[in-house]
PDB file of C-alpha atoms in Angstrom:
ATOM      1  CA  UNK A   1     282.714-166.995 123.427  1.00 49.00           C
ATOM      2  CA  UNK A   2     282.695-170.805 124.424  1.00 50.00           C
ATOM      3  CA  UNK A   3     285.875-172.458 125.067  1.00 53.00           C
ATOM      4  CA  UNK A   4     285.728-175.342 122.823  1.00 51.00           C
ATOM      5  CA  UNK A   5     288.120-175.186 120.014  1.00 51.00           C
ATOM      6  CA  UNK A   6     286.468-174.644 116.169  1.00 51.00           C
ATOM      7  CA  UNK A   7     287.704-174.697 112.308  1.00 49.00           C
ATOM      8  CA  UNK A   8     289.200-171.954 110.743  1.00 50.00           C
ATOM      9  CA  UNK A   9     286.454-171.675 108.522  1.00 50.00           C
ATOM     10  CA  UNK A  10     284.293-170.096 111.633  1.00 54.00           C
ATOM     11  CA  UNK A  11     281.708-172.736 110.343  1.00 54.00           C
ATOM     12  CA  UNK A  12     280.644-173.616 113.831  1.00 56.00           C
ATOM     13  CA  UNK A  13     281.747-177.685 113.066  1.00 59.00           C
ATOM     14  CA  UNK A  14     284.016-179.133 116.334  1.00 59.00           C
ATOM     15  CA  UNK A  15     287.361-179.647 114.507  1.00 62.00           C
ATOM     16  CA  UNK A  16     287.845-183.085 113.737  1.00 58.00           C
ATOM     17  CA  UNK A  17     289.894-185.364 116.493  1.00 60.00           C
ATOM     18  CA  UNK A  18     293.409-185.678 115.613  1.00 61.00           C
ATOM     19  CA  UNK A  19     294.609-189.955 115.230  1.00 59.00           C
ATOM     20  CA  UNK A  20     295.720-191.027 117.977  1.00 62.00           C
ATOM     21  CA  UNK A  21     299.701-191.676 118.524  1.00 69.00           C
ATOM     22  CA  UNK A  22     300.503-195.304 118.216  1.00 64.00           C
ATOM     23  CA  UNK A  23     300.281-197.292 121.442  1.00 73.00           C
ATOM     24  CA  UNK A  24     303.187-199.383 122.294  1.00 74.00           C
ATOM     25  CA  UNK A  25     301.345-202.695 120.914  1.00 77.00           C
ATOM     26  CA  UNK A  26     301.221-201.119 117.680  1.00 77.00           C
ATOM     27  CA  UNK A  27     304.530-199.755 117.390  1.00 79.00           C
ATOM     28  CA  UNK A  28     306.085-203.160 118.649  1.00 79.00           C
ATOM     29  CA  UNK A  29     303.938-204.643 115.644  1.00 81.00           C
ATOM     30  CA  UNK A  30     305.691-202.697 113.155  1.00 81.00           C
ATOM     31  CA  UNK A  31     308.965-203.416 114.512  1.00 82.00           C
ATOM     32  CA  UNK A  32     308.180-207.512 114.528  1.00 81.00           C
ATOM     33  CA  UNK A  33     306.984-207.465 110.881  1.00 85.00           C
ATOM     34  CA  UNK A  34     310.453-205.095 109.564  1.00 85.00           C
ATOM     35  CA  UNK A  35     312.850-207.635 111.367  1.00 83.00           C
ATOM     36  CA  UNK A  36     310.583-210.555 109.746  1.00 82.00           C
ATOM     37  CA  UNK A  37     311.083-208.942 106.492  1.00 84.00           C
ATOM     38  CA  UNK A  38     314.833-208.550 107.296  1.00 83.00           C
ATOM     39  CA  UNK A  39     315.297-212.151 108.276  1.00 78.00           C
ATOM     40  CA  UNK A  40     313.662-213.053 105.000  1.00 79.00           C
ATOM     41  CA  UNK A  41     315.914-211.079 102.914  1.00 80.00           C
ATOM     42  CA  UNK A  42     319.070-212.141 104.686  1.00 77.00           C
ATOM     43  CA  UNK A  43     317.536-216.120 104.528  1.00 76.00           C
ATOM     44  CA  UNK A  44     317.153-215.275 100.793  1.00 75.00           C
ATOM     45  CA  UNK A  45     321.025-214.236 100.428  1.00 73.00           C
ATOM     46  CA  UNK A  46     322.085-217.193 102.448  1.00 72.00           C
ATOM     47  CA  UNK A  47     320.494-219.765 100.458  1.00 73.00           C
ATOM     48  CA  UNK A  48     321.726-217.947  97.116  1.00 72.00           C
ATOM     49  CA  UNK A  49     325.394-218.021  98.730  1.00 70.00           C
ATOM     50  CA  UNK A  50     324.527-221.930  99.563  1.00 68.00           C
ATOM     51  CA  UNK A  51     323.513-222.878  95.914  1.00 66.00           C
ATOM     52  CA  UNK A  52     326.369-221.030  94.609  1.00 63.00           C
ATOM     53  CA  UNK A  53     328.742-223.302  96.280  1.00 63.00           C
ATOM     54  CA  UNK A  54     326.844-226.620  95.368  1.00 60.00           C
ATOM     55  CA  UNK A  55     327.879-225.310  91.785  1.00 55.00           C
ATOM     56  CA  UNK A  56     325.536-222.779  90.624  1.00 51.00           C
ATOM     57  CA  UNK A  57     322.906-224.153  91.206  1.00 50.00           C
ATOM     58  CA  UNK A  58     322.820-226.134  88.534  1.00 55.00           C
ATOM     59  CA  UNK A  59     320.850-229.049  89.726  1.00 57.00           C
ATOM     60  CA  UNK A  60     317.243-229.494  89.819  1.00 59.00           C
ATOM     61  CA  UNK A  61     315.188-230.226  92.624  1.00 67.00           C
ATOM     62  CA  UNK A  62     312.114-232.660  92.150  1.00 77.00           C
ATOM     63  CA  UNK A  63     309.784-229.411  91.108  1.00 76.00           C
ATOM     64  CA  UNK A  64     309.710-227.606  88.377  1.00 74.00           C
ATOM     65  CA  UNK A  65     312.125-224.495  87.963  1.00 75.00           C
ATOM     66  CA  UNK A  66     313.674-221.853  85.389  1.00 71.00           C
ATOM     67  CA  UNK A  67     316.579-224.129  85.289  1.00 74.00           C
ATOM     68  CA  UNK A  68     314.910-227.092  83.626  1.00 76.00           C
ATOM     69  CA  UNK A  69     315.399-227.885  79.962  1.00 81.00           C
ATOM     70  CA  UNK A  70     312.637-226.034  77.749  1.00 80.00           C
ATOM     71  CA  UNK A  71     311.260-227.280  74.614  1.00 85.00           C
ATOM     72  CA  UNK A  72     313.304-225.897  71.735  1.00 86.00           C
ATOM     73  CA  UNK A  73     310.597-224.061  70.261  1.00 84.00           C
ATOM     74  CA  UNK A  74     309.623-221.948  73.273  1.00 84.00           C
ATOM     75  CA  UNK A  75     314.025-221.485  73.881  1.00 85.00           C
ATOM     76  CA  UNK A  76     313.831-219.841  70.468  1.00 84.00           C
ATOM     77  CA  UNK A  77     310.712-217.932  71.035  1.00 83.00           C
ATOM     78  CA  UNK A  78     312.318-216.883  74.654  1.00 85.00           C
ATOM     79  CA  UNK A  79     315.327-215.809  72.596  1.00 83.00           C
ATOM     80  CA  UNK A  80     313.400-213.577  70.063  1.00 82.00           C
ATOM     81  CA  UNK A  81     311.322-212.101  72.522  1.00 83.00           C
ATOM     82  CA  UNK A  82     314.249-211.449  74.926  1.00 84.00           C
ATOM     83  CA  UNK A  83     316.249-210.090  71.753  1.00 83.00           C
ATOM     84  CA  UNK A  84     313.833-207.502  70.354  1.00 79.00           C
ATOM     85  CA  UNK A  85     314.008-209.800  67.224  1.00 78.00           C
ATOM     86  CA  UNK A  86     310.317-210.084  66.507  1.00 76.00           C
ATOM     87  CA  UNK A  87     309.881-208.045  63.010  1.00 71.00           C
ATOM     88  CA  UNK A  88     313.116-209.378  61.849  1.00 71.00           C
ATOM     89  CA  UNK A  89     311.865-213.135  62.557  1.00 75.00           C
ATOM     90  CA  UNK A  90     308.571-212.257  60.755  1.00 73.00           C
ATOM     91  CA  UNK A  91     309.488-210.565  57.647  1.00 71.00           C
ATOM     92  CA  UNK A  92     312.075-213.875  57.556  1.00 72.00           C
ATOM     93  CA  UNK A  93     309.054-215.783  57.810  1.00 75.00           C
ATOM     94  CA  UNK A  94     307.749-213.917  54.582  1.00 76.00           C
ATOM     95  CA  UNK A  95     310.936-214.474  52.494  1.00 76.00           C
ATOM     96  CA  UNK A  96     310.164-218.018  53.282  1.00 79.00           C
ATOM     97  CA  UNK A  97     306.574-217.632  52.268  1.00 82.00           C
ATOM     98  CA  UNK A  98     307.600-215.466  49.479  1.00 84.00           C
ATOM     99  CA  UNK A  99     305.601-217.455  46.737  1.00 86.00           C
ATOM    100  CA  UNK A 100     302.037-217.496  48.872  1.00 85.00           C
ATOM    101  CA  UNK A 101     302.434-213.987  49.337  1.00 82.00           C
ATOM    102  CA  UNK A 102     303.010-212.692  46.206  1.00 83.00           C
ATOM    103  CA  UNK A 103     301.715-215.563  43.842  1.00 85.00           C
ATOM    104  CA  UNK A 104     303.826-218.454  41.998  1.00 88.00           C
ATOM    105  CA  UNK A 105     303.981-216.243  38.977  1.00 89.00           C
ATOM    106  CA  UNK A 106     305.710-213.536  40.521  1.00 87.00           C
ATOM    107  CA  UNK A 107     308.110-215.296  43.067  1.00 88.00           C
ATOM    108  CA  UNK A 108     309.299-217.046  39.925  1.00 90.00           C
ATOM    109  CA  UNK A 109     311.036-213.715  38.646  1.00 89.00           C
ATOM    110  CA  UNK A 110     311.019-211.892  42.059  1.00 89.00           C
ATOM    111  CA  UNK A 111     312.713-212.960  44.877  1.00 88.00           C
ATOM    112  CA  UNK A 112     312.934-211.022  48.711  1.00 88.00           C
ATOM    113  CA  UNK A 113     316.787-209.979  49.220  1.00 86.00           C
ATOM    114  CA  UNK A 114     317.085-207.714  52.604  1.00 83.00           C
ATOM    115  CA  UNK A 115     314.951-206.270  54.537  1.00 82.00           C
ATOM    116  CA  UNK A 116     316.518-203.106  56.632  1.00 82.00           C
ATOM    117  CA  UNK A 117     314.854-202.968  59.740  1.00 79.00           C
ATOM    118  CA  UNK A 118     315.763-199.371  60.481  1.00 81.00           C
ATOM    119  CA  UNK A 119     314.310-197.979  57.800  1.00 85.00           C
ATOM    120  CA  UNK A 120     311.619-200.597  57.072  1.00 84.00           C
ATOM    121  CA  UNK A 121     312.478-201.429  53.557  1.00 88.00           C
ATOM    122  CA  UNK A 122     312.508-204.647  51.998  1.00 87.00           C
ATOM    123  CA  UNK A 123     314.718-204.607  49.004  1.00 89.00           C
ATOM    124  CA  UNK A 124     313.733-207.222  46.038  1.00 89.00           C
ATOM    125  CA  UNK A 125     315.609-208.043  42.700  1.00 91.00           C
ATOM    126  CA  UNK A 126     313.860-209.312  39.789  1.00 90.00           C
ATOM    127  CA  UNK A 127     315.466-211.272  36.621  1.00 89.00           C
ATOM    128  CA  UNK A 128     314.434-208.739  33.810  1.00 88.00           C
ATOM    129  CA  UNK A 129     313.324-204.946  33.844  1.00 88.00           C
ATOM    130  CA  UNK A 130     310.110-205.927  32.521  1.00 90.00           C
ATOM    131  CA  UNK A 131     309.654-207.762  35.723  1.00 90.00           C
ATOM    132  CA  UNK A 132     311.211-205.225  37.603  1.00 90.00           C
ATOM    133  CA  UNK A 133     308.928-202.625  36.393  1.00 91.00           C
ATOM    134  CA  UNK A 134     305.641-205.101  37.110  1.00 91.00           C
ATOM    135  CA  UNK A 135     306.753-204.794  40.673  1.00 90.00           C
ATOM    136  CA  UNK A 136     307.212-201.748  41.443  1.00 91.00           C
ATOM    137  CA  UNK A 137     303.309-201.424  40.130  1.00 92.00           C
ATOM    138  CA  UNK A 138     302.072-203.766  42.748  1.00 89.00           C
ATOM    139  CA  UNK A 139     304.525-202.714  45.374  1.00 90.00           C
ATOM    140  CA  UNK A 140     301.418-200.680  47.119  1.00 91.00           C
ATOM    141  CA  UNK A 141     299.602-203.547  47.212  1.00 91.00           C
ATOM    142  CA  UNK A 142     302.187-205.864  48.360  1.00 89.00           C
ATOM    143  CA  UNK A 143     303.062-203.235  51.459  1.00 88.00           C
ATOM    144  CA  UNK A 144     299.399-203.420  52.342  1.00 90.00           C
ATOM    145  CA  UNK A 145     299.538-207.297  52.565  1.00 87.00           C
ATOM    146  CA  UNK A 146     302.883-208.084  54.272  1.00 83.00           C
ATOM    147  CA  UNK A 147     301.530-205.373  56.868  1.00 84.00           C
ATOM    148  CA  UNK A 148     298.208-207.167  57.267  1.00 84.00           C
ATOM    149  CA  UNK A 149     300.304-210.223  57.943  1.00 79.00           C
ATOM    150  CA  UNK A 150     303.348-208.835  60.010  1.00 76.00           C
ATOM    151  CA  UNK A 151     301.740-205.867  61.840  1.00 75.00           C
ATOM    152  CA  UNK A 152     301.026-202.650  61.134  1.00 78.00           C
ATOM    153  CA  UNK A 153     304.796-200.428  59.801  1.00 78.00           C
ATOM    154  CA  UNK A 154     306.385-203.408  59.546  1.00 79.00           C
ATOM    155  CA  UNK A 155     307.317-202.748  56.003  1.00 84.00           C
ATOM    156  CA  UNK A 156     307.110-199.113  54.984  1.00 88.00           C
ATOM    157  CA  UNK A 157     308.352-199.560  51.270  1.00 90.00           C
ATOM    158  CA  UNK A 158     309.421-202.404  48.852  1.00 90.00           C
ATOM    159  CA  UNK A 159     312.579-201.365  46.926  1.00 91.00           C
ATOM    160  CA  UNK A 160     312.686-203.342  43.961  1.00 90.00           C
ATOM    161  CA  UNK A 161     316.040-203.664  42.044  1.00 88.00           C
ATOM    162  CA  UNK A 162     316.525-204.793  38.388  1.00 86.00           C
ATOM    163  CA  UNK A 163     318.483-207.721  36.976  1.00 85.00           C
ATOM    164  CA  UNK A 164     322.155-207.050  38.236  1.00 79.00           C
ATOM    165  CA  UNK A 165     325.239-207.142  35.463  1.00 63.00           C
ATOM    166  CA  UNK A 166     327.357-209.829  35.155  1.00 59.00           C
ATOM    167  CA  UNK A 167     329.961-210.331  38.291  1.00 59.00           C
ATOM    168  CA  UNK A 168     333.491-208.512  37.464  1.00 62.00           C
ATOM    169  CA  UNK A 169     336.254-210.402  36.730  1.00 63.00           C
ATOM    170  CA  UNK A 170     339.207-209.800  37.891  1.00 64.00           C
ATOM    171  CA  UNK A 171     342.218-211.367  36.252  1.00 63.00           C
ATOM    172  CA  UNK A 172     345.906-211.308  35.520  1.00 65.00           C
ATOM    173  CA  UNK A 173     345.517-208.857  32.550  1.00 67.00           C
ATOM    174  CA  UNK A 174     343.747-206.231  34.272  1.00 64.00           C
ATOM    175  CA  UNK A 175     345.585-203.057  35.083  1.00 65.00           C
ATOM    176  CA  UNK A 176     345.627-201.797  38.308  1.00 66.00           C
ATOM    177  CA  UNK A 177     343.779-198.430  39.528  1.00 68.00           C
ATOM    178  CA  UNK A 178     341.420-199.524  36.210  1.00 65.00           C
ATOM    179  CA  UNK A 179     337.863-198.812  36.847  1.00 65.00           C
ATOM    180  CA  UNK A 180     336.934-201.231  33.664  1.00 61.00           C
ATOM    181  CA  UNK A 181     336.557-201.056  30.260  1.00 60.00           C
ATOM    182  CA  UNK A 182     335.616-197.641  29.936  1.00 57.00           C
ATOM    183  CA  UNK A 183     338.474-195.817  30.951  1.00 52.00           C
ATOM    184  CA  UNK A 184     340.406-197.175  27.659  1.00 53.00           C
ATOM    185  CA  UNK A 185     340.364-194.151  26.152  1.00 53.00           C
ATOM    186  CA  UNK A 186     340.061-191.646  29.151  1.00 44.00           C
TER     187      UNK A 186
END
């Protein structure tokens, strides 16, 4: 048997040579570039502290930074994006192009209330049943478009409510604990 060492594998192949250990140049290399980083980080802290006390940083230098004024547009874009509020600021952008959507016609009788975000429902009331009921017809089609214009499950369903009754009056004759005119004769 020869004395020079081989694999495991007994497939006759030298074993590979193993990486040398770092010389001294190398290692003192990787100590100059951790105490650079270091010195940067503790630089970074120091001029932090620094524009803290100048007031908190709230000058501006001559270039352009995150604390310069913004356009009011892209504030209010920030602010929705930041927010999460990008589905409610659409489908408020459809109640304010409710009578393109939906046609002149219908936005004359029908008119967007709520929209629940959860659940993805935008609840409409309509002036008469007749109307009500015309709605609730086209409500398939009317998903299909508001989620062609806001994204896809933007609006699952269109809840459409009749004309409501006239608002309850509440007056010096009424008795109290009444639940209105039909408890007379309970």
């Amino acid at each position: 048997m020869s004395d020079e060492p081989r694999a495991a594998g007994n497939s006759g192949k030298p074993e590979a040579p193993k990486p040398a250990e770092p010389s001294g140049v190398d290692l003192a290399r990787v100590a100059l570039r951790a105490a650079k980083e270091q010195a940067r980080a503790r630089g970074d802290a120091a001029q932090q502290k620094r524009q803290a006390r100048r007031g908190g940083g709230l000058r501006s230098g001559a270039r352009a930074d995150g604390r310069d004024p913004m356009a009011f547009g892209a504030a209010i874009n920030r602010l929705i994006t930041e927010r999460g509020w990008e589905t409610p600021a659409a489908v408020g952008g459809v109640m304010g192009r409710w009578p393109q959507i939906v046609g002149e016609d219908v936005a004359k009788h029908c008119e967007p209330e709520k929209y629940d975000e959860d659940e993805r429902v935008l609840v409409v009331r309509c002036d008469s049943t007749a109307w009500a009921t015309n709605l609730r017809l086209l409500a398939p089609q009317l998903v299909a478009r508001l989620n062609e214009d806001l994204g896809h499950g933007a609006v699952k369903l269109i809840k459409v409510n009749g004309p409501g009754g006239p608002p309850r009056r509440y007056g010096p004759l009424r008795a109290p604990g009444s639940t209105g005119p039909g408890d007379t004769y309970g």
